[in-house]
């Protein structure tokens, strides 16, 4: 009988067999609790016609649970030392393909076109390495890949920032960027005790469901994101001060910024963290003619 990978005993057996040592630089923390893995996969709502994309499969603990539920699993692994281990641990699952590549450099869309047919329901499901969580999520969203959504485990603090609401200290340009593309929700908290080696912090699992249409319409997306990032440049500063110091020629264009704030019905004394995504959309549209 094939034993699950995600138990302390089996994980240790596999690591010992291959003399594998964890690389801190790659943020390697392996999950050793099958129940938690199953709950993560539950949140992806896969069917036997779904495709799954995984990032950083490690020794295959999550990959295995995905393979049991999805029609096909594609996993990107950057660490060459793990390739022979994955070949071994995932040998019972012919529906898994490992791609040795850094997902941040990979052409994920091309891989999807090659591996999945166009109509397939595809979810990204991953236990993301902590040090590159945000760039990976933003790449997947900005490239507008044909996926239904993302279920990923990340540092609880990053999860809090992603699903934050205006007026909270966690709310920032990351919250707005992710919420522009998706409906974001934290679906579970995972204690650090279920990892080998144990990380220093608890983790959260978030589910991002892609919007059919963004919640706001803006004249220029890149400029909208530039305005939101600028508004949070220094959290203690007012929106007016941040925009004048961050936008190109902002100091010379202070009058135009004031006029745009007025047009968008936003008090110049407010801070970025109090503005909703709708207010940022109005503001960036009002500013756009003055900065382009």
XYZ file of N, CA and C in Angstrom:
876
model
N 0.861 -1.204 0.000
C 0.000 0.000 0.000
C 0.897 1.255 0.000
N 0.556 2.176 -0.851
C 1.349 3.410 -0.965
C 1.047 4.328 0.220
N 2.098 4.705 0.966
C 1.904 5.564 2.142
C 1.995 7.032 1.733
N 1.135 7.863 2.338
C 1.178 9.299 2.051
C 2.549 9.881 2.393
N 2.957 10.851 1.593
C 4.257 11.500 1.794
C 4.233 12.375 3.051
N 3.092 13.037 3.276
C 3.040 14.101 4.285
C 2.838 13.589 5.711
N 3.715 12.694 6.143
C 3.727 12.338 7.565
C 5.164 12.565 8.040
N 5.347 12.831 9.328
C 6.719 13.077 9.819
C 7.660 11.909 9.498
N 7.169 10.682 9.704
C 8.025 9.505 9.511
C 8.424 9.358 8.045
N 7.429 9.417 7.158
C 7.689 9.223 5.719
C 8.560 10.373 5.168
N 8.292 11.606 5.604
C 9.100 12.745 5.148
C 10.557 12.543 5.554
N 10.772 12.122 6.805
C 12.143 11.919 7.292
C 12.818 10.789 6.514
N 12.061 9.715 6.264
C 12.585 8.576 5.474
C 13.090 9.055 4.102
N 12.255 9.855 3.428
C 12.589 10.335 2.080
C 13.828 11.228 2.126
N 13.860 12.148 3.095
C 14.987 13.084 3.199
C 16.277 12.335 3.521
N 16.177 11.335 4.401
C 17.369 10.554 4.767
C 17.867 9.733 3.579
N 16.913 9.131 2.858
C 17.271 8.280 1.713
C 18.106 9.067 0.697
N 17.746 10.339 0.513
C 18.441 11.144 -0.501
C 19.469 12.095 0.109
N 19.631 12.037 1.441
C 20.581 12.943 2.106
C 20.269 14.397 1.800
N 18.970 14.723 1.815
C 18.550 16.074 1.414
C 18.671 17.042 2.585
N 19.284 18.213 2.336
C 19.316 19.245 3.381
C 18.547 20.476 2.882
N 17.830 21.108 3.792
C 16.976 22.240 3.423
C 17.816 23.459 3.083
N 17.375 24.162 2.066
C 18.046 25.416 1.704
C 17.216 26.560 2.225
N 17.778 27.301 3.176
C 17.058 28.458 3.715
C 16.736 29.462 2.612
N 17.691 29.597 1.672
C 17.535 30.606 0.613
C 16.330 30.316 -0.281
N 15.896 29.062 -0.313
C 14.740 28.719 -1.153
C 13.445 28.642 -0.331
N 13.524 28.988 0.944
C 12.326 29.000 1.784
C 11.662 27.639 1.862
N 12.490 26.582 2.029
C 11.917 25.224 2.004
C 11.413 24.803 3.382
N 10.112 24.693 3.498
C 9.481 24.131 4.697
C 8.434 23.131 4.201
N 8.610 21.866 4.551
C 7.727 20.837 4.003
C 6.599 20.519 4.983
N 5.403 20.389 4.457
C 4.228 20.090 5.282
C 4.201 18.622 5.655
N 3.918 18.347 6.929
C 3.901 16.944 7.368
C 2.561 16.597 8.011
N 1.482 17.116 7.427
C 0.143 16.831 7.967
C -0.838 16.650 6.808
N -1.213 15.402 6.567
C -2.076 15.087 5.421
C -3.440 15.758 5.525
N -3.970 15.864 6.750
C -5.297 16.492 6.910
C -5.292 17.926 6.426
N -4.238 18.644 6.773
C -4.156 20.050 6.354
C -4.014 20.139 4.841
N -3.205 19.267 4.261
C -3.077 19.254 2.794
C -4.423 19.004 2.129
N -5.172 18.051 2.685
C -6.489 17.748 2.103
C -7.431 18.930 2.197
N -7.338 19.655 3.300
C -8.212 20.837 3.440
C -7.816 21.930 2.449
N -6.516 22.080 2.221
C -6.062 23.060 1.223
C -6.640 22.696 -0.145
N -6.528 21.422 -0.504
C -7.025 20.970 -1.809
C -8.549 21.128 -1.877
N -9.240 20.877 -0.764
C -10.707 21.082 -0.722
C -11.075 22.491 -1.176
N -10.298 23.475 -0.686
C -10.621 24.877 -0.995
C -10.437 25.211 -2.482
N -9.689 24.366 -3.193
C -9.495 24.603 -4.636
C -10.687 24.096 -5.451
N -11.528 23.274 -4.819
C -12.749 22.760 -5.473
C -12.443 22.173 -6.850
N -11.519 21.221 -6.869
C -11.142 20.565 -8.120
C -12.116 19.440 -8.438
N -12.248 19.142 -9.728
C -12.996 17.944 -10.133
C -12.031 17.062 -10.922
N -12.489 15.872 -11.310
C -11.570 15.011 -12.066
C -11.396 15.480 -13.510
N -11.967 16.656 -13.848
C -11.690 17.277 -15.145
C -10.815 18.523 -14.990
N -10.391 18.819 -13.751
C -9.618 20.047 -13.507
C -8.131 19.819 -13.764
N -7.456 20.930 -14.085
C -6.000 20.930 -14.100
C -5.517 21.704 -12.884
N -4.346 21.320 -12.365
C -3.776 22.061 -11.231
C -2.340 22.440 -11.567
N -1.968 23.662 -11.173
C -0.581 24.111 -11.325
C -0.036 24.308 -9.913
N 1.102 23.689 -9.649
C 1.716 23.837 -8.332
C 3.071 24.509 -8.495
N 3.457 25.276 -7.474
C 4.742 25.981 -7.501
C 5.531 25.547 -6.270
N 6.707 24.983 -6.506
C 7.533 24.529 -5.391
C 6.984 23.275 -4.744
N 6.942 22.145 -5.475
C 6.344 20.927 -4.914
C 7.145 20.278 -3.796
N 8.421 20.672 -3.630
C 9.207 20.080 -2.538
C 9.439 18.600 -2.793
N 8.995 17.742 -1.868
C 9.134 16.292 -2.077
C 7.807 15.679 -2.543
N 6.837 16.542 -2.857
C 5.617 16.041 -3.489
C 4.417 15.836 -2.575
N 4.463 16.386 -1.344
C 3.385 16.148 -0.385
C 2.035 16.692 -0.878
N 2.021 17.954 -1.302
C 0.784 18.550 -1.825
C 0.489 18.011 -3.230
N 1.543 17.819 -4.019
C 1.396 17.312 -5.390
C 0.598 16.013 -5.390
N 0.943 15.152 -4.442
C 0.281 13.844 -4.341
C -1.225 14.003 -4.111
N -1.597 14.902 -3.197
C -3.028 15.091 -2.910
C -3.746 15.723 -4.106
N -3.047 16.604 -4.828
C -3.636 17.195 -6.039
C -3.835 16.119 -7.111
N -2.842 15.235 -7.234
C -2.891 14.188 -8.266
C -4.077 13.245 -8.048
N -4.468 13.080 -6.794
C -5.596 12.190 -6.496
C -6.925 12.802 -6.914
N -6.959 14.140 -7.057
C -8.244 14.807 -7.323
C -8.350 15.444 -8.686
N -7.221 15.899 -9.238
C -7.271 16.619 -10.519
C -6.980 15.645 -11.653
N -7.353 16.063 -12.853
C -7.046 15.220 -14.016
C -5.553 15.267 -14.334
N -4.967 16.481 -14.171
C -3.544 16.630 -14.490
C -2.921 17.686 -13.587
N -1.695 17.429 -13.161
C -0.977 18.383 -12.300
C 0.355 18.740 -12.964
N 0.601 20.046 -13.075
C 1.885 20.541 -13.569
C 2.543 21.263 -12.402
N 3.782 20.890 -12.069
C 4.453 21.528 -10.926
C 5.797 22.106 -11.352
N 6.030 23.360 -10.964
C 7.300 24.035 -11.252
C 8.229 23.893 -10.051
N 9.400 23.318 -10.259
C 10.366 23.173 -9.166
C 11.711 23.757 -9.589
N 12.235 24.658 -8.767
C 13.481 25.357 -9.091
C 14.720 24.572 -8.632
N 14.571 23.745 -7.588
C 15.716 23.083 -6.953
C 15.981 21.727 -7.609
N 17.080 21.677 -8.355
C 17.418 20.469 -9.111
C 17.558 19.236 -8.215
N 17.983 19.452 -6.976
C 18.195 18.314 -6.056
C 16.898 17.562 -5.771
N 15.763 18.248 -5.993
C 14.482 17.605 -5.686
C 13.936 16.766 -6.841
N 14.502 16.932 -8.022
C 13.932 16.248 -9.194
C 13.934 14.716 -9.054
N 15.081 14.095 -8.681
C 15.056 12.636 -8.517
C 14.133 12.185 -7.383
N 14.025 13.016 -6.333
C 13.134 12.666 -5.214
C 11.681 12.650 -5.703
N 11.316 13.690 -6.459
C 9.937 13.780 -6.971
C 9.632 12.638 -7.930
N 10.616 12.278 -8.729
C 10.415 11.172 -9.670
C 10.070 9.900 -8.904
N 10.715 9.732 -7.767
C 10.491 8.566 -6.921
C 9.129 8.669 -6.197
N 8.945 9.766 -5.446
C 7.747 9.852 -4.589
C 6.454 9.913 -5.403
N 6.534 10.486 -6.607
C 5.308 10.655 -7.402
C 5.157 9.582 -8.478
N 6.012 8.549 -8.421
C 5.927 7.498 -9.449
C 4.547 6.823 -9.536
N 3.753 6.763 -8.435
C 2.416 6.167 -8.588
C 1.425 7.044 -9.360
N 1.817 8.288 -9.710
C 0.851 9.222 -10.307
C 1.281 9.626 -11.720
N 0.764 8.938 -12.729
C 1.154 9.261 -14.101
C 0.599 10.606 -14.585
N -0.331 11.197 -13.806
C -0.952 12.467 -14.236
C -0.211 13.702 -13.720
N 1.038 13.501 -13.278
C 1.841 14.628 -12.771
C 3.026 14.878 -13.704
N 3.273 16.156 -13.982
C 4.468 16.512 -14.758
C 5.243 17.581 -14.000
N 6.528 17.326 -13.783
C 7.377 18.295 -13.082
C 8.167 19.094 -14.117
N 8.151 20.410 -13.981
C 8.924 21.268 -14.870
C 10.027 21.924 -14.052
N 11.272 21.675 -14.463
C 12.406 22.231 -13.714
C 12.644 23.653 -14.192
N 12.030 24.602 -13.501
C 12.154 25.999 -13.912
C 11.714 26.892 -12.755
N 12.250 28.100 -12.745
C 11.810 29.129 -11.806
C 10.515 29.708 -12.368
N 9.441 29.602 -11.612
C 8.142 30.040 -12.143
C 8.161 31.526 -12.510
N 9.010 32.314 -11.844
C 9.072 33.748 -12.149
C 9.690 34.012 -13.528
N 10.457 33.036 -14.018
C 11.067 33.207 -15.348
C 10.308 32.422 -16.407
N 9.433 31.536 -15.988
C 8.765 30.628 -16.928
C 7.668 31.339 -17.712
N 7.417 30.862 -18.913
C 6.267 31.321 -19.696
C 5.092 30.413 -19.338
N 4.402 30.779 -18.277
C 3.361 29.905 -17.727
C 2.222 29.720 -18.728
N 1.892 30.778 -19.440
C 0.802 30.675 -20.433
C 1.134 29.631 -21.501
N 2.387 29.662 -21.989
C 2.796 28.687 -23.019
C 2.720 27.264 -22.470
N 3.148 27.086 -21.213
C 3.067 25.762 -20.582
C 1.611 25.313 -20.499
N 0.722 26.232 -20.120
C -0.699 25.887 -20.016
C -1.267 25.479 -21.375
N -0.884 26.237 -22.399
C -1.385 25.919 -23.742
C -0.911 24.541 -24.194
N 0.291 24.200 -23.783
C 0.863 22.910 -24.181
C 0.256 21.756 -23.383
N 0.011 21.983 -22.090
C -0.338 20.878 -21.198
C -1.839 20.712 -20.952
N -2.598 21.788 -21.081
C -4.047 21.714 -20.805
C -4.801 22.123 -22.053
N -5.974 21.522 -22.277
C -6.744 22.049 -23.407
C -7.439 23.342 -22.977
N -7.789 24.158 -23.970
C -8.253 25.532 -23.742
C -9.413 25.633 -22.757
N -10.295 24.641 -22.789
C -11.533 24.766 -22.003
C -11.353 24.296 -20.561
N -10.156 23.810 -20.230
C -10.000 23.164 -18.920
C -10.094 24.155 -17.758
N -10.740 23.679 -16.692
C -10.792 24.421 -15.430
C -9.433 24.248 -14.751
N -8.704 25.362 -14.553
C -7.358 25.261 -13.965
C -7.255 26.124 -12.713
N -6.713 25.531 -11.658
C -6.440 26.258 -10.416
C -4.948 26.178 -10.105
N -4.412 27.269 -9.575
C -3.055 27.220 -9.023
C -3.203 26.876 -7.543
N -2.503 25.841 -7.099
C -2.561 25.441 -5.684
C -1.116 25.261 -5.228
N -0.702 26.008 -4.217
C 0.724 25.973 -3.874
C 0.983 26.356 -2.426
N 2.034 25.757 -1.897
C 2.605 26.200 -0.625
C 3.794 27.065 -1.030
N 3.570 28.375 -1.100
C 4.558 29.260 -1.731
C 5.763 29.521 -0.830
N 6.962 29.551 -1.419
C 8.138 29.933 -0.629
C 7.970 31.375 -0.143
N 8.196 31.587 1.138
C 7.858 32.882 1.751
C 8.562 34.070 1.102
N 9.797 33.855 0.659
C 10.577 35.026 0.233
C 10.141 35.559 -1.135
N 9.367 34.791 -1.900
C 8.926 35.289 -3.221
C 7.408 35.211 -3.405
N 6.677 35.157 -2.313
C 5.221 35.010 -2.405
C 4.584 36.099 -3.262
N 4.880 37.365 -2.929
C 4.201 38.470 -3.609
C 4.544 38.528 -5.092
N 5.840 38.442 -5.482
C 6.121 38.466 -6.925
C 5.429 37.333 -7.689
N 5.339 36.154 -7.077
C 4.693 35.027 -7.781
C 3.209 35.313 -7.974
N 2.528 35.742 -6.906
C 1.089 36.023 -7.026
C 0.861 37.117 -8.062
N 1.647 38.188 -8.006
C 1.441 39.295 -8.945
C 1.727 38.878 -10.389
N 2.731 38.047 -10.581
C 3.003 37.561 -11.948
C 1.801 36.784 -12.484
N 1.272 35.869 -11.666
C 0.144 35.039 -12.121
C -1.072 35.901 -12.464
N -1.272 36.971 -11.689
C -2.446 37.826 -11.919
C -2.205 38.786 -13.088
N -1.037 39.415 -13.107
C -0.767 40.424 -14.149
C -0.725 39.808 -15.543
N -0.314 38.540 -15.615
C -0.253 37.893 -16.936
C -1.628 37.414 -17.410
N -2.622 37.629 -16.559
C -4.006 37.278 -16.922
C -4.101 35.861 -17.496
N -3.564 34.936 -16.743
C -3.568 33.537 -17.180
C -4.990 32.987 -17.140
N -5.292 32.019 -18.007
C -6.651 31.461 -18.022
C -6.863 30.473 -16.868
N -6.834 31.004 -15.643
C -7.054 30.162 -14.455
C -8.320 30.618 -13.750
N -8.910 29.717 -12.949
C -10.102 30.104 -12.169
C -9.686 30.858 -10.920
N -8.525 30.494 -10.395
C -8.080 31.178 -9.181
C -6.829 30.545 -8.611
N -6.494 30.995 -7.405
C -5.266 30.554 -6.735
C -5.623 30.216 -5.288
N -5.199 29.037 -4.844
C -5.278 28.721 -3.416
C -3.837 28.534 -2.973
N -3.370 29.388 -2.065
C -1.964 29.240 -1.695
C -1.746 29.473 -0.209
N -0.716 28.779 0.260
C -0.302 28.974 1.637
C 0.867 29.936 1.646
N 0.805 30.900 2.568
C 1.857 31.905 2.660
C 1.939 32.368 4.107
N 2.895 33.247 4.365
C 3.020 33.789 5.727
C 1.716 34.462 6.109
N 1.279 34.233 7.319
C -0.005 34.784 7.763
C -0.052 36.306 7.575
N 1.073 36.941 7.833
C 1.135 38.409 7.739
C 0.868 38.875 6.290
N 1.380 38.132 5.308
C 1.140 38.491 3.903
C -0.321 38.210 3.541
N -0.845 37.105 4.051
C -2.267 36.802 3.849
C -3.156 37.907 4.400
N -2.784 38.416 5.573
C -3.560 39.519 6.189
C -3.522 40.762 5.299
N -2.355 41.028 4.699
C -2.236 42.218 3.850
C -3.071 42.058 2.580
N -3.079 40.845 2.044
C -3.801 40.622 0.786
C -5.309 40.777 0.969
N -5.832 40.252 2.087
C -7.296 40.300 2.249
C -7.755 41.489 3.101
N -6.843 42.455 3.355
C -7.163 43.581 4.249
C -8.204 44.527 3.653
N -8.921 45.173 4.556
C -9.935 46.176 4.169
C -9.392 47.579 4.458
N -9.931 48.598 3.760
C -9.468 49.973 4.005
C -9.572 50.352 5.485
N -8.629 51.178 5.934
C -8.689 51.662 7.312
C -7.970 50.762 8.300
N -7.436 49.630 7.837
C -6.677 48.756 8.744
C -5.189 48.948 8.462
N -4.356 48.584 9.444
C -2.921 48.825 9.242
C -2.317 47.851 8.219
N -3.018 46.732 7.963
C -2.512 45.772 6.976
C -2.788 46.214 5.535
N -3.773 47.106 5.382
C -4.230 47.512 4.046
C -3.162 48.327 3.337
N -2.876 47.959 2.079
C -1.857 48.693 1.335
C -2.001 48.457 -0.151
N -0.960 48.825 -0.902
C -1.067 48.712 -2.366
C -1.183 47.249 -2.800
N -0.621 46.310 -2.010
C -0.759 44.885 -2.339
C -2.230 44.452 -2.226
N -2.903 44.913 -1.169
C -4.332 44.571 -0.995
C -5.118 45.023 -2.223
N -4.847 46.253 -2.656
C -5.604 46.824 -3.775
C -5.289 46.088 -5.069
N -4.004 45.798 -5.294
C -3.610 45.117 -6.534
C -4.293 43.745 -6.628
N -4.220 42.979 -5.535
C -4.806 41.635 -5.572
C -6.326 41.717 -5.685
N -6.934 42.671 -4.959
C -8.398 42.778 -4.980
C -8.919 43.371 -6.296
N -8.024 43.984 -7.068
C -8.411 44.462 -8.398
C -8.666 43.257 -9.321
N -7.815 42.242 -9.173
C -7.919 41.069 -10.049
C -8.830 39.971 -9.494
N -8.956 39.904 -8.165
C -9.605 38.734 -7.569
C -10.478 39.103 -6.370
N -11.321 38.140 -5.995
C -11.969 38.193 -4.677
C -11.044 37.418 -3.741
N -10.561 38.096 -2.695
C -9.551 37.489 -1.815
C -10.166 37.105 -0.486
N -9.893 35.891 -0.028
C -10.374 35.491 1.310
C -9.341 34.581 1.973
N -9.197 34.759 3.278
C -8.353 33.841 4.055
C -9.240 32.678 4.467
N -8.864 31.458 4.066
C -9.751 30.314 4.331
C -9.296 29.453 5.502
N -8.021 29.536 5.858
C -7.579 28.822 7.065
C -6.223 29.342 7.553
N -5.989 29.126 8.846
C -4.699 29.463 9.456
C -3.997 28.140 9.750
N -2.697 28.079 9.458
C -1.948 26.834 9.627
C -0.823 27.062 10.634
N -0.822 26.297 11.736
C 0.227 26.511 12.747
C 1.590 26.068 12.227
N 2.646 26.692 12.777
C 4.003 26.388 12.287
C 4.437 24.970 12.647
N 3.720 24.337 13.595
C 4.120 23.003 14.076
C 3.939 21.897 13.038
N 3.207 22.150 11.943
C 2.969 21.077 10.966
C 3.968 21.112 9.806
N 5.084 21.822 10.012
C 6.110 21.902 8.970
C 7.414 21.285 9.449
N 8.191 20.816 8.488
C 9.555 20.382 8.766
C 10.453 21.091 7.752
N 11.468 21.874 8.167
C 11.655 22.373 9.536
C 10.583 23.408 9.871
N 10.397 23.665 11.159
C 9.360 24.639 11.553
C 9.775 26.053 11.182
N 8.896 26.789 10.465
C 9.200 28.208 10.235
C 8.991 29.000 11.532
N 9.331 30.277 11.502
C 9.208 31.095 12.724
C 7.808 31.651 12.921
N 6.976 31.549 11.894
C 5.662 32.206 11.958
C 4.572 31.250 11.484
N 3.347 31.560 11.883
C 2.214 30.784 11.383
C 1.919 31.161 9.934
N 1.218 30.281 9.255
C 0.888 30.501 7.851
C -0.617 30.671 7.697
N -1.009 31.190 6.550
C -2.433 31.283 6.221
C -2.623 30.707 4.832
N -3.814 30.173 4.599
C -4.167 29.749 3.248
C -5.171 30.763 2.732
N -4.867 31.348 1.571
C -5.814 32.296 0.986
C -6.349 31.728 -0.328
N -7.581 32.101 -0.608
C -8.173 31.718 -1.898
C -8.471 32.996 -2.674
N -7.940 33.065 -3.893
C -8.162 34.213 -4.772
C -8.993 33.718 -5.948
N -10.202 34.240 -6.084
C -11.058 33.838 -7.199
C -11.072 34.974 -8.211
N -10.648 34.683 -9.436
C -10.520 35.752 -10.427
C -11.862 36.390 -10.758
N -11.857 37.730 -10.846
C -13.052 38.451 -11.309
C -13.199 38.251 -12.815
N -14.443 38.166 -13.270
C -14.676 38.194 -14.733
C -14.289 39.582 -15.260
N -14.693 40.604 -14.509
C -14.345 41.996 -14.838
C -13.779 42.625 -13.566
N -12.784 43.512 -13.675
C -12.295 44.175 -12.455
C -13.436 44.933 -11.767
N -13.371 45.090 -10.433
C -14.447 45.762 -9.696
C -14.551 47.252 -10.028
N -13.490 47.817 -10.606
C -13.524 49.233 -11.022
C -12.985 49.327 -12.442
N -13.489 50.301 -13.164
C -12.982 50.573 -14.522
C -12.037 51.765 -14.418
N -10.851 51.643 -14.995
C -9.907 52.770 -14.956
C -9.406 53.074 -16.372
N -8.984 54.323 -16.569
C -8.492 54.733 -17.898
C -7.208 54.001 -18.251
N -6.346 53.797 -17.248
C -5.048 53.181 -17.520
C -4.627 52.366 -16.293
N -4.542 51.052 -16.470
C -4.249 50.171 -15.326
C -2.886 50.454 -14.708
N -1.862 50.583 -15.557
C -0.503 50.779 -15.030
C -0.450 52.056 -14.195
N -1.121 53.103 -14.670
C -1.125 54.378 -13.933
C -1.912 54.240 -12.623
N -3.016 53.510 -12.674
C -3.820 53.243 -11.465
C -2.950 52.583 -10.380
N -2.169 51.568 -10.782
C -1.312 50.886 -9.800
C -0.182 51.800 -9.323
N 0.300 52.655 -10.214
C 1.350 53.607 -9.833
C 0.807 54.582 -8.776
N -0.414 55.049 -8.974
C -1.031 55.974 -8.010
C -1.237 55.288 -6.658
N -1.713 54.037 -6.683
C -1.944 53.363 -5.390
C -0.618 53.139 -4.665
N 0.399 52.699 -5.404
C 1.709 52.494 -4.734
C 2.246 53.803 -4.182
N 2.121 54.866 -4.960
C 2.614 56.185 -4.522
C 1.896 56.649 -3.255
N 0.617 56.337 -3.160
C -0.194 56.812 -2.024
C 0.203 56.154 -0.709
N 0.907 55.011 -0.803
C 1.329 54.300 0.409
C 2.837 54.423 0.625
N 3.508 55.286 -0.155
C 4.981 55.346 -0.097
C 5.456 55.564 1.341
N 4.835 56.515 2.015
C 5.116 56.697 3.447
C 3.766 56.758 4.150
N 3.493 55.716 4.920
C 2.135 55.516 5.432
C 1.636 56.672 6.297
N 2.562 57.351 6.966
C 2.122 58.402 7.895
C 1.799 59.707 7.168
N 2.208 59.795 5.907
C 1.971 61.035 5.160
C 0.564 61.066 4.584
N 0.072 62.260 4.346
C -1.241 62.402 3.708
C -1.130 61.999 2.242
N -2.287 61.779 1.649
C -2.304 61.394 0.239
C -1.686 62.496 -0.622
N -1.944 63.746 -0.271
C -1.386 64.865 -1.049
C 0.147 64.840 -0.992
N 0.701 64.688 0.222
C 2.166 64.682 0.357
C 2.811 63.517 -0.379
N 2.185 62.335 -0.272
C 2.739 61.177 -0.972
C 2.699 61.377 -2.488
N 1.581 61.872 -2.994
C 1.468 62.036 -4.448
C 2.436 63.103 -4.965
N 2.577 64.208 -4.236
C 3.499 65.262 -4.719
C 4.944 64.763 -4.703
N 5.285 63.901 -3.737
C 6.683 63.442 -3.697
C 6.921 62.247 -4.627
N 5.875 61.507 -4.991
C 6.087 60.269 -5.749
C 5.759 60.364 -7.245
N 4.804 61.194 -7.616
C 4.448 61.268 -9.038
C 5.487 62.093 -9.788
N 5.723 61.803 -11.081
C 6.733 62.570 -11.825
C 6.381 64.065 -11.855
N 7.343 64.914 -11.510
C 7.120 66.380 -11.411
C 5.987 66.736 -10.453
N 5.773 65.878 -9.468
C 4.652 66.083 -8.545
C 4.694 67.416 -7.822
N 5.927 67.847 -7.451
C 6.034 69.117 -6.703
C 5.606 70.297 -7.579
N 5.994 70.244 -8.877
C 5.596 71.328 -9.790
C 4.089 71.246 -10.104
N 3.532 70.043 -9.969
C 2.131 69.863 -10.386
C 1.181 69.763 -9.189
N 1.585 70.395 -8.090
C 0.778 70.291 -6.865
C -0.644 70.797 -7.095
N -0.777 71.882 -7.853
C -2.128 72.437 -8.119
C -3.007 71.421 -8.850
N -2.402 70.736 -9.844
C -3.164 69.729 -10.594
C -3.570 68.555 -9.699
N -2.655 68.186 -8.784
C -2.977 67.087 -7.860
C -4.130 67.505 -6.950
N -4.058 68.728 -6.442
C -5.154 69.236 -5.594
C -6.474 69.245 -6.360
N -6.426 69.679 -7.624
C -7.645 69.728 -8.443
C -8.204 68.317 -8.664
N -7.297 67.340 -8.892
C -7.731 65.954 -9.124
C -8.370 65.366 -7.860
N -7.770 65.677 -6.698
C -8.345 65.199 -5.426
C -9.750 65.764 -5.249
N -9.896 67.046 -5.577
C -11.205 67.700 -5.457
C -12.210 67.043 -6.405
N -11.758 66.830 -7.649
C -12.627 66.212 -8.657
C -13.064 64.805 -8.225
N -12.146 64.081 -7.559
C -12.452 62.715 -7.109
C -13.179 62.703 -5.765
N -13.395 63.925 -5.204
C -14.115 64.052 -3.937
C -13.366 63.373 -2.788
N -12.044 63.635 -2.734
C -11.197 63.043 -1.690
C -10.459 64.173 -0.973
N -10.594 64.231 0.339
C -9.915 65.279 1.106
C -8.406 65.075 1.047
N -7.686 66.195 0.824
C -6.230 66.098 0.680
C -5.539 65.647 1.964
N -6.242 65.778 3.099
C -5.633 65.429 4.396
C -5.754 63.933 4.719
N -6.469 63.170 3.872
C -6.619 61.736 4.168
C -5.328 60.983 3.890
N -5.226 59.822 4.507
C -4.072 58.949 4.229
C -4.509 57.858 3.263
N -3.522 57.338 2.513
C -3.809 56.311 1.516
C -4.584 55.127 2.061
N -4.264 54.735 3.302
C -4.887 53.521 3.851
C -6.393 53.661 4.108
N -6.918 54.908 3.995
C -8.366 55.074 4.236
C -9.174 55.027 2.934
N -8.481 55.002 1.786
C -9.196 55.064 0.507
C -9.602 53.670 0.022
N -10.820 53.573 -0.460
C -11.279 52.306 -1.037
C -10.764 52.177 -2.464
N -10.890 51.000 -3.020
C -10.438 50.780 -4.403
C -11.218 51.681 -5.370
N -12.494 51.936 -5.073
C -13.313 52.823 -5.927
C -12.761 54.250 -5.890
N -12.347 54.698 -4.697
C -11.796 56.056 -4.581
C -10.458 56.160 -5.319
N -9.642 55.114 -5.221
C -8.375 55.126 -5.964
C -8.628 55.165 -7.472
N -9.661 54.475 -7.922
C -9.982 54.477 -9.360
C -10.380 55.888 -9.805
N -11.239 56.531 -9.022
C -11.655 57.909 -9.354
C -10.457 58.849 -9.363
N -9.599 58.687 -8.351
C -8.436 59.570 -8.217
C -7.467 59.370 -9.383
N -7.171 58.111 -9.731
C -6.197 57.903 -10.805
C -6.751 58.402 -12.146
N -8.064 58.262 -12.346
C -8.660 58.784 -13.585
C -8.612 60.315 -13.627
N -8.780 60.958 -12.460
C -8.728 62.428 -12.405
C -7.285 62.929 -12.604
N -6.319 62.157 -12.116
C -4.914 62.558 -12.245
C -4.363 62.267 -13.642
N -4.898 61.258 -14.282
C -4.312 60.723 -15.516
C -4.010 61.783 -16.596
N -4.958 62.667 -16.907
C -4.674 63.651 -17.962
C -3.477 64.572 -17.636
N -3.198 64.778 -16.351
C -2.117 65.703 -15.961
C -0.735 65.031 -15.995
N -0.720 63.700 -16.062
C 0.573 63.001 -15.957
C 0.867 62.122 -17.166
N 0.101 62.307 -18.246
C 0.340 61.498 -19.445
C 0.220 62.338 -20.710
